[in-house]
XYZ file of C-alpha atoms in Angstrom:
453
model
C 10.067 0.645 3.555
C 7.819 2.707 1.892
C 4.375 1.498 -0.521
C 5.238 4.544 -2.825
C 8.964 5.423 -1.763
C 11.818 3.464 -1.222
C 15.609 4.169 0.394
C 18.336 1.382 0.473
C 21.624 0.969 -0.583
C 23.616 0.264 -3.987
C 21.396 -2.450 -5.726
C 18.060 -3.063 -7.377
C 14.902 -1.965 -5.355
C 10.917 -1.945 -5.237
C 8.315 0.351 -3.895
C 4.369 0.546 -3.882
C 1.789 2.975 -4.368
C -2.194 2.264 -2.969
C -4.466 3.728 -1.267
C -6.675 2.004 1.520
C -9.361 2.442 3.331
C -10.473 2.148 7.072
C -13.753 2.024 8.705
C -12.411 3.316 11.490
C -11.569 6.976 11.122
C -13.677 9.597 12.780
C -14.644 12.884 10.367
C -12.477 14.541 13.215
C -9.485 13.654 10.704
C -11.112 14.307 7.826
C -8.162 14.472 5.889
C -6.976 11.320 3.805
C -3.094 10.263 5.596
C -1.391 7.471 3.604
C 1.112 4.852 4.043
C 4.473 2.828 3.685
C 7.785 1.896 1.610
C 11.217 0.755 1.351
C 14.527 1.485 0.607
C 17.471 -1.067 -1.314
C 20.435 -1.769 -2.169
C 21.873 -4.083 -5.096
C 18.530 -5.561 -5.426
C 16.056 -4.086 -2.741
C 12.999 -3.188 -2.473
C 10.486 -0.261 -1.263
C 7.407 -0.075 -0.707
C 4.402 3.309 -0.071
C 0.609 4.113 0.303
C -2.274 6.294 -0.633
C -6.071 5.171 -0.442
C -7.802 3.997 -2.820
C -11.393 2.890 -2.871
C -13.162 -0.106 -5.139
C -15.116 1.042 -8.384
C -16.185 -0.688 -11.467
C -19.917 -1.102 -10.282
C -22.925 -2.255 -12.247
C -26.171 -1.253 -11.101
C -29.017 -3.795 -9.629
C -32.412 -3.539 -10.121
C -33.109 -2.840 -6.068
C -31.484 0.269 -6.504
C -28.588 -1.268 -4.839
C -24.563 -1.567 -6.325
C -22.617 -4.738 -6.623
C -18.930 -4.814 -6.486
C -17.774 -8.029 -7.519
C -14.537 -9.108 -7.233
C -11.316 -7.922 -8.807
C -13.186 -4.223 -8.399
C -12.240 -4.081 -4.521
C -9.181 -2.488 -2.508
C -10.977 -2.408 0.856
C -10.181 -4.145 3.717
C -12.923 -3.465 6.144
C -15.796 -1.078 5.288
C -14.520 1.721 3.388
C -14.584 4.692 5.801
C -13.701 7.780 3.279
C -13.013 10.527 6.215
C -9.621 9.833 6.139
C -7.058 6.986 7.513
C -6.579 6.506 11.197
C -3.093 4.138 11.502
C -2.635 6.057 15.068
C -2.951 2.821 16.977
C -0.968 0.045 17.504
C -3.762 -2.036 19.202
C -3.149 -5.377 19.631
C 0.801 -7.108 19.388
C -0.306 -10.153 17.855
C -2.038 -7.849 14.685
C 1.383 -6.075 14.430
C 3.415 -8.967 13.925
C 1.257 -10.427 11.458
C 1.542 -7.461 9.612
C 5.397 -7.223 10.166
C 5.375 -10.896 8.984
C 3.923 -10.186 5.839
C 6.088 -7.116 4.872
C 8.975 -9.231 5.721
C 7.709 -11.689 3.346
C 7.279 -9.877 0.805
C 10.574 -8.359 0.848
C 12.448 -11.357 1.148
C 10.516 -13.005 -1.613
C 11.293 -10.240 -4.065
C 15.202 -10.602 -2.980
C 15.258 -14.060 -3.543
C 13.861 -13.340 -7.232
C 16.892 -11.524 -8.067
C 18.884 -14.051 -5.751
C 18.088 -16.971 -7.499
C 17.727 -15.378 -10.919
C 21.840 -14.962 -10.400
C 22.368 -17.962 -8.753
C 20.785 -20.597 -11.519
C 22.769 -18.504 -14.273
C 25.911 -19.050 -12.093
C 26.450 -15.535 -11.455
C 28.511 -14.457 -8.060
C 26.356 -13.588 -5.653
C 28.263 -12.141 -2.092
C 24.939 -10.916 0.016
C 21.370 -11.427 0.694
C 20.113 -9.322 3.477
C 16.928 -8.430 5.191
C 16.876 -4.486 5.778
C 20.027 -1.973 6.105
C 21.982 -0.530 8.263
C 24.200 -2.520 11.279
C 24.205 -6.170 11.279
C 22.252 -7.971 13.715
C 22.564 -11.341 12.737
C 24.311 -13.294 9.998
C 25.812 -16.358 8.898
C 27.829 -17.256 5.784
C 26.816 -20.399 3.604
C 28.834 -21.017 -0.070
C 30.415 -17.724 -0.099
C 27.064 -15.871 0.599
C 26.532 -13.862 3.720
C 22.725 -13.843 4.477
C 21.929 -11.184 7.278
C 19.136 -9.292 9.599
C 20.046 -5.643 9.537
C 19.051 -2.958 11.862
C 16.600 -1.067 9.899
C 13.120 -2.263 8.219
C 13.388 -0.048 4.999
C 14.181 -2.849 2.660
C 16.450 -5.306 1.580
C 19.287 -6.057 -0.749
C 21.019 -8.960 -2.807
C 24.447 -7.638 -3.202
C 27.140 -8.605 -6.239
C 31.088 -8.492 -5.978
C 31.470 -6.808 -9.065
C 33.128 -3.650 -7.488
C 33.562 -4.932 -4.037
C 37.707 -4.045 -3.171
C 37.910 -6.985 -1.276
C 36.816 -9.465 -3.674
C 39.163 -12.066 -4.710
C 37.588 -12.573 -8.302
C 38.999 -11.348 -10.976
C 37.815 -8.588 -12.919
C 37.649 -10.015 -16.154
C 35.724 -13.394 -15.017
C 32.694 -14.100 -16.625
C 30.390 -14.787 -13.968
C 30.416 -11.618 -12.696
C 27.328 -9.423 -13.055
C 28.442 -6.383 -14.851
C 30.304 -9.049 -17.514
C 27.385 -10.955 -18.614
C 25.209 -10.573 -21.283
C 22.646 -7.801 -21.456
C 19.528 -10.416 -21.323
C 21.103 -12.292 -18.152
C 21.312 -8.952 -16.651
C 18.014 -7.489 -17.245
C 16.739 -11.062 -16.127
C 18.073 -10.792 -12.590
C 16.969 -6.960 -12.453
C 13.427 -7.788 -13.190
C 13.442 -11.079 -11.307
C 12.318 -9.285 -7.944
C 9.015 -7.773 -9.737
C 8.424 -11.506 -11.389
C 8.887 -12.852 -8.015
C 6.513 -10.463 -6.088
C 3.608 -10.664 -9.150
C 3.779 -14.840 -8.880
C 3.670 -14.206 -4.964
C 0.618 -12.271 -5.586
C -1.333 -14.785 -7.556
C -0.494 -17.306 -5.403
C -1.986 -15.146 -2.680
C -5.243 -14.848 -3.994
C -5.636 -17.995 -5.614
C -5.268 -19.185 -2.020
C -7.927 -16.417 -0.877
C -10.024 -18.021 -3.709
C -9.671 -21.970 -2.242
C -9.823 -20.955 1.400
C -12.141 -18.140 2.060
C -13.475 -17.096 -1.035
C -13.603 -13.865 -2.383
C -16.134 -10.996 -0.873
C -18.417 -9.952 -3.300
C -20.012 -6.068 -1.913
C -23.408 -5.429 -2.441
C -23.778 -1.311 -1.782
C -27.021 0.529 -0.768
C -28.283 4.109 -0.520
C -27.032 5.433 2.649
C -24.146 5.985 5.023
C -23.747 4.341 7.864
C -22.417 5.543 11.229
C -20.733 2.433 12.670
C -19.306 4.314 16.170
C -19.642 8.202 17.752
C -17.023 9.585 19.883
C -18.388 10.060 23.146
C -18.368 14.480 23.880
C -18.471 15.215 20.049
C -20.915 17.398 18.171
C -22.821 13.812 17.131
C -23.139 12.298 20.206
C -24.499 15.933 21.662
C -26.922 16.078 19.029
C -28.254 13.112 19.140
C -26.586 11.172 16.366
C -25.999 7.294 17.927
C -23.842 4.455 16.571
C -25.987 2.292 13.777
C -27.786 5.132 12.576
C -28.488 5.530 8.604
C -27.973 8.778 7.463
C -30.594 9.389 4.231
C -30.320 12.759 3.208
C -28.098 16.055 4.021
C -29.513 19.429 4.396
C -32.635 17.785 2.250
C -30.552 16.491 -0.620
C -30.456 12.484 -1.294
C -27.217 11.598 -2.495
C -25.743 11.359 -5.893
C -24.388 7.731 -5.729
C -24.227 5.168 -2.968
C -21.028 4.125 -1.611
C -17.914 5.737 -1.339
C -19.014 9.168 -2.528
C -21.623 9.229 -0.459
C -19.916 9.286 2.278
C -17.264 12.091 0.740
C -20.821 13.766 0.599
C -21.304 13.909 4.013
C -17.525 14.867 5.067
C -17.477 17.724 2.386
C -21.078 19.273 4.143
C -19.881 18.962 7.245
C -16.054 20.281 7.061
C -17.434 23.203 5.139
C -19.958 24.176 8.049
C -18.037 24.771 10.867
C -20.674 26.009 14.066
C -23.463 26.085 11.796
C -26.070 23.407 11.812
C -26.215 20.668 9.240
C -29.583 18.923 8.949
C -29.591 15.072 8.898
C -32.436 12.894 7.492
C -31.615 9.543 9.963
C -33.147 5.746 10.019
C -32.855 4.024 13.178
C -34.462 1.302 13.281
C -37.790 1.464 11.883
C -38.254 5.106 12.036
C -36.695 8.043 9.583
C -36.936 11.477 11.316
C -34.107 14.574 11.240
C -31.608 15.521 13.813
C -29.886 18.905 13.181
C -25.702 18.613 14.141
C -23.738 21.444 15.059
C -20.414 20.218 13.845
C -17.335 21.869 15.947
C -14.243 23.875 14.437
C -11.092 21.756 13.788
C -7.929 23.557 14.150
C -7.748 24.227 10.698
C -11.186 25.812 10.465
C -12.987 23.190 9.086
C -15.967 21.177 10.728
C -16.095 18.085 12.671
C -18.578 15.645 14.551
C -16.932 13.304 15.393
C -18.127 10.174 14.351
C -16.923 6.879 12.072
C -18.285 6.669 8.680
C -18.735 3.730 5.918
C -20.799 2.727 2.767
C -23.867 1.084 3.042
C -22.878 -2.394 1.516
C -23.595 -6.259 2.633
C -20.659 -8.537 2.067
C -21.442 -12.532 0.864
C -18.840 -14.213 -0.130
C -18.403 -16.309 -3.279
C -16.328 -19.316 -3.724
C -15.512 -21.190 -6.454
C -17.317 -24.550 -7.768
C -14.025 -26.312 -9.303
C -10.543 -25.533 -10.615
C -10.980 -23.166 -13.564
C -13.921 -21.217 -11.888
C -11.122 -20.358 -9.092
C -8.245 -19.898 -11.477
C -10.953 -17.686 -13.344
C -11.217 -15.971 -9.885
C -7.733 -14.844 -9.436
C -7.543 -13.571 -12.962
C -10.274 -11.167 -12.647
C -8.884 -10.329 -8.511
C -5.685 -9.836 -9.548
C -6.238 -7.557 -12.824
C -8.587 -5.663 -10.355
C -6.278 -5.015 -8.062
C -3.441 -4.480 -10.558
C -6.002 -1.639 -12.405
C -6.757 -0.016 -9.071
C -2.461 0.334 -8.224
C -1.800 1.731 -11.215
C -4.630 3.739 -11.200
C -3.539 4.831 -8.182
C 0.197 5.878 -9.683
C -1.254 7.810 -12.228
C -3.502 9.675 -9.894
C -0.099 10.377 -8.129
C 1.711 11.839 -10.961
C -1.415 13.869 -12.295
C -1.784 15.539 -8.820
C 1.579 15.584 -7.177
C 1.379 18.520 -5.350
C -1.984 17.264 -3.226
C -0.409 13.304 -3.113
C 2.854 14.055 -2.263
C 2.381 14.355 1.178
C 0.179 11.003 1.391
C 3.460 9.204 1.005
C 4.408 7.256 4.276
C 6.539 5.032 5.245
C 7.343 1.775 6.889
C 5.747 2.198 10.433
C 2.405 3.551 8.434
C 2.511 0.115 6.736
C 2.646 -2.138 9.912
C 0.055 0.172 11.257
C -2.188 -0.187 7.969
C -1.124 -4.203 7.911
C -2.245 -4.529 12.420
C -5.192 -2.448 11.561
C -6.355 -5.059 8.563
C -5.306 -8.076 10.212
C -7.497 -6.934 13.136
C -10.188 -6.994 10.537
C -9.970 -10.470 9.420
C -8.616 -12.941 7.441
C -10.001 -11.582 4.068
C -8.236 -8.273 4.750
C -4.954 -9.611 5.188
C -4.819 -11.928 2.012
C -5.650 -8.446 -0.219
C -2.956 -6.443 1.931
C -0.516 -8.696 1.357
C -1.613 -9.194 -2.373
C -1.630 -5.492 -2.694
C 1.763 -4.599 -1.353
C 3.445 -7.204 -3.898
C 1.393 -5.304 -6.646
C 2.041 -2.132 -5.348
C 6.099 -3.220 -4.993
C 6.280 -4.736 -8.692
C 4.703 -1.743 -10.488
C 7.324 1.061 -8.497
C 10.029 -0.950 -9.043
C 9.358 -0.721 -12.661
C 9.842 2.657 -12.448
C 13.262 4.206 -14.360
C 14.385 6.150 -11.246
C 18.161 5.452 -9.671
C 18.096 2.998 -6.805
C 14.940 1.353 -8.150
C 14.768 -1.939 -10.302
C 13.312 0.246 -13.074
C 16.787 2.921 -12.848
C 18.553 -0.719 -13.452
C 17.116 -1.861 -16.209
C 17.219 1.823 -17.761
C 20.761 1.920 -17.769
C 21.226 -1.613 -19.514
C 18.899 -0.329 -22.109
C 21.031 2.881 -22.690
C 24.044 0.552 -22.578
C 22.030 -1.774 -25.627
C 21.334 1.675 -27.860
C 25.135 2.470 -27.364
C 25.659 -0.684 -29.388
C 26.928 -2.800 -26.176
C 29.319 0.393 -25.135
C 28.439 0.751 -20.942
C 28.122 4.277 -19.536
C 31.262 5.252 -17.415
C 31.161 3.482 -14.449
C 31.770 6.681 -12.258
C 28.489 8.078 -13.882
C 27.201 5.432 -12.783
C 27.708 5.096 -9.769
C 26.677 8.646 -9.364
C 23.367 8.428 -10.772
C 23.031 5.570 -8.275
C 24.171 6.726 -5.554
C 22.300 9.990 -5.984
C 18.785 7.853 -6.022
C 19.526 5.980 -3.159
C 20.933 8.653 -0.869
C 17.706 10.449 -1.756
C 15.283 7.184 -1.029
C 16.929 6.703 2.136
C 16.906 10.498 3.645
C 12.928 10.093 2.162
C 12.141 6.834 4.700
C 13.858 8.233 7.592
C 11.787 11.186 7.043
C 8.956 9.533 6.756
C 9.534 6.884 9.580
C 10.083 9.946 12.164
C 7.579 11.551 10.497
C 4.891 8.587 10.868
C 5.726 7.349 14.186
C 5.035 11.159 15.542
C 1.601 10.333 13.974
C 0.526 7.535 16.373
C -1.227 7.887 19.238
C 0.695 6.476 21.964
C 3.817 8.962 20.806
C 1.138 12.068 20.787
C -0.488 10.656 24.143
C 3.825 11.022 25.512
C 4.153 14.691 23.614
């Protein structure tokens, strides 16, 4: 799986694009890494990340910013010096993250599942990922399965299937209904993960509330490595860095922290001057950062906004329905701004697509956050899934519903079926070589496989 790729085989799929934060990645990866998606096959689904940070602020009269929800893609504290998903700390984190992914692909399956089923259309699979079969059973002509690989899923038809015993002609096959019974299964797996959205957050609304971030000037340094350039200078964990090399910053929040990575990456072994509050008391400490192997600079220390969280819940029905409105067209803006972003600078995002492991990484990090986190993860990856599915590229939902529309401008006359089935197959051979890449390429990333190298 893949939030912003997807492989899978012959079907309908989904994929996701975001970016997300951490608060815990040191300036010593300064560089921004991204995250998951998945592949499909008859109807499947993918799913890929990039970070994004919450905007849409308005200005308080203390100087400070208030981000109010519906304006927020963070999970913890918005650490801008990159994202660390090198750890797999805790098992229980990782399977709540697992579970989620795994929800959300089977509840996009089951929208183009049932979507065929009510219309009385032949359905001959439903499976949960690709590959070799590690469980299954067979209920009213349906095999339901487990497959080996976590890239995806798939509802599969017997339209072309060799060894189905339905005719070719009957009605109730896929490829013989109507063009608006068609595009309604196609699209049914987007439907189903946008409703599974809302319902997420409207349950965030009743249950927890939603976080409402109050940002001041500032960055704060929440941990320093021990041996780094900080801790030898002096810098300690809970500090408030003010100024850099006598300059206040622009903006508080997130670019205020970019502030501080840009100095420091760009002075390699020469000393950056830091206007600190610790406690009471504001004085200067001058850091030496050290060369990365690229040539850049590092300290080695964790980074995040200045903000206060409160959380706001909601005083009766349409107050919370008027809640997850305003959540969920934040979050919706911030994906697709997010896709654009993508397109406009390919060459730079490209290689902030990652894959499946990245995701469960991301989704253990975030559930080790709390509770809040993991309602917007979960929220986001159904966003992020509905909006690249939409996209007209073979092997995705969108590619689908492109080809019924070129069928509808041909006046009802189909494309050749081995055309096809080229175009198709070309798509998802190329979304599947894409997540193997990037699951080798993503589990080389973690820790405990560099710790082995």
């Amino acid at each position: 799986m893949v939030i912003y790729l997807s492989p899978s085989p012959p079907s309908h799929s989904s994929t996701s694009i975001l970016r997300f934060s951490n608060s815990r990645t040191p300036i010593s990866d300064s560089s921004f890494k991204p995250k998951p998606h998945f592949p499909r096959p008859l109807f499947s689904h993918s799913l890929t990340f990039k970070k994004q940070f919450l905007h849409h602020n308005n200005n308080n009269n203390n100087g400070s910013t208030r981000f109010t929800h519906g304006n927020r893609v963070d999970f913890r504290t918005l650490a801008i010096p990159g994202f660390d998903y090198g750890n797999f700390e805790g098992p229980q984190s990782v399977l709540e993250a697992a579970a989620v992914l795994t929800a959300i692909i089977v509840v996009h399956e089951s929208g183009h599942f049932l979507a065929a089923s009510l219309q009385g259309i032949h359905v001959s699979k439903f499976a949960v990922g690709f590959g070799p079969i590690l469980a299954k059973f067979n209920s009213k002509n349906v095999e339901y399965s487990i497959r080996a690989f976590p890239l995806g899923g798939f509802v599969g038809f017997p339209d072309n299937d060799p060894e189905s015993d339905i005719p070719v002609d009957d009605e109730n096959l896929l490829k013989n209904r109507p063009i608006f019974d068609r595009v309604l299964v196609v699209s049914a797996g987007v439907i189903a993960n946008i409703v599974f959205a809302i319902a997420i957050i409207f349950a965030q609304v009743l249950t927890v509330g939603l976080p409402v971030q109050e940002v001041f000037p500032g960055v704060m340094v929440p941990d320093v490595k021990p041996f780094s350039a900080a801790s030898r200078d002096g810098l300690l964990p809970g500090d408030l860095i003010l100024e850099v090399n006598g300059s206040q910053f622009r903006k508080p929040g997130p670019n205020s922290v970019t502030e501080v990575v840009d100095v420091i990456k760009k002075n390699p072994k020469r000393y950056v001057l830091l206007k600190v509050k610790r406690g009471m008391q504001d004085f200067e400490i001058r850091v030496t950062p050290d060369e990365n192997y690229d040539g850049t600079g590092k300290i080695g220390v964790q980074l995040s906004p200045n903000v206060k969280i409160e959380k706001v819940r909601p005083k009766n029905l349409v107050e919370a329905l008027n809640f997850t409105g305003k959540e969920f067209w934040g979050l919706s803006s911030n994906v697709l701004d997010g896709l654009k972003q993508t397109f406009l600078n390919f060459s730079q995002s490209a290689g902030k697509v990652s894959g499946p492991v990245a995701i469960i990484a991301v989704g253990a990090e975030v559930a080790r956050s709390n509770i809040d986190g993991l309602y917007q993860f979960a929220a986001i990856l159904n966003i992020n899934l509905a909006v690249i599915n939409l996209l007209p590229l073979p092997a995705l939902d969108g590619g689908s519903l492109a080809l019924i529309l070129i069928e509808a401008v041909r006046g009802g006359r189909k494309l050749p079926l081995e055309v096809e089935q080229r175009i198709m197959s070309s798509g998802i051979m190329f979304v599947l070589l894409l997540g193997l890449f990037l699951i080798v390429r993503d589990t080389l990333n973690l820790d405990i496989i560099k710790d082995i190298l």
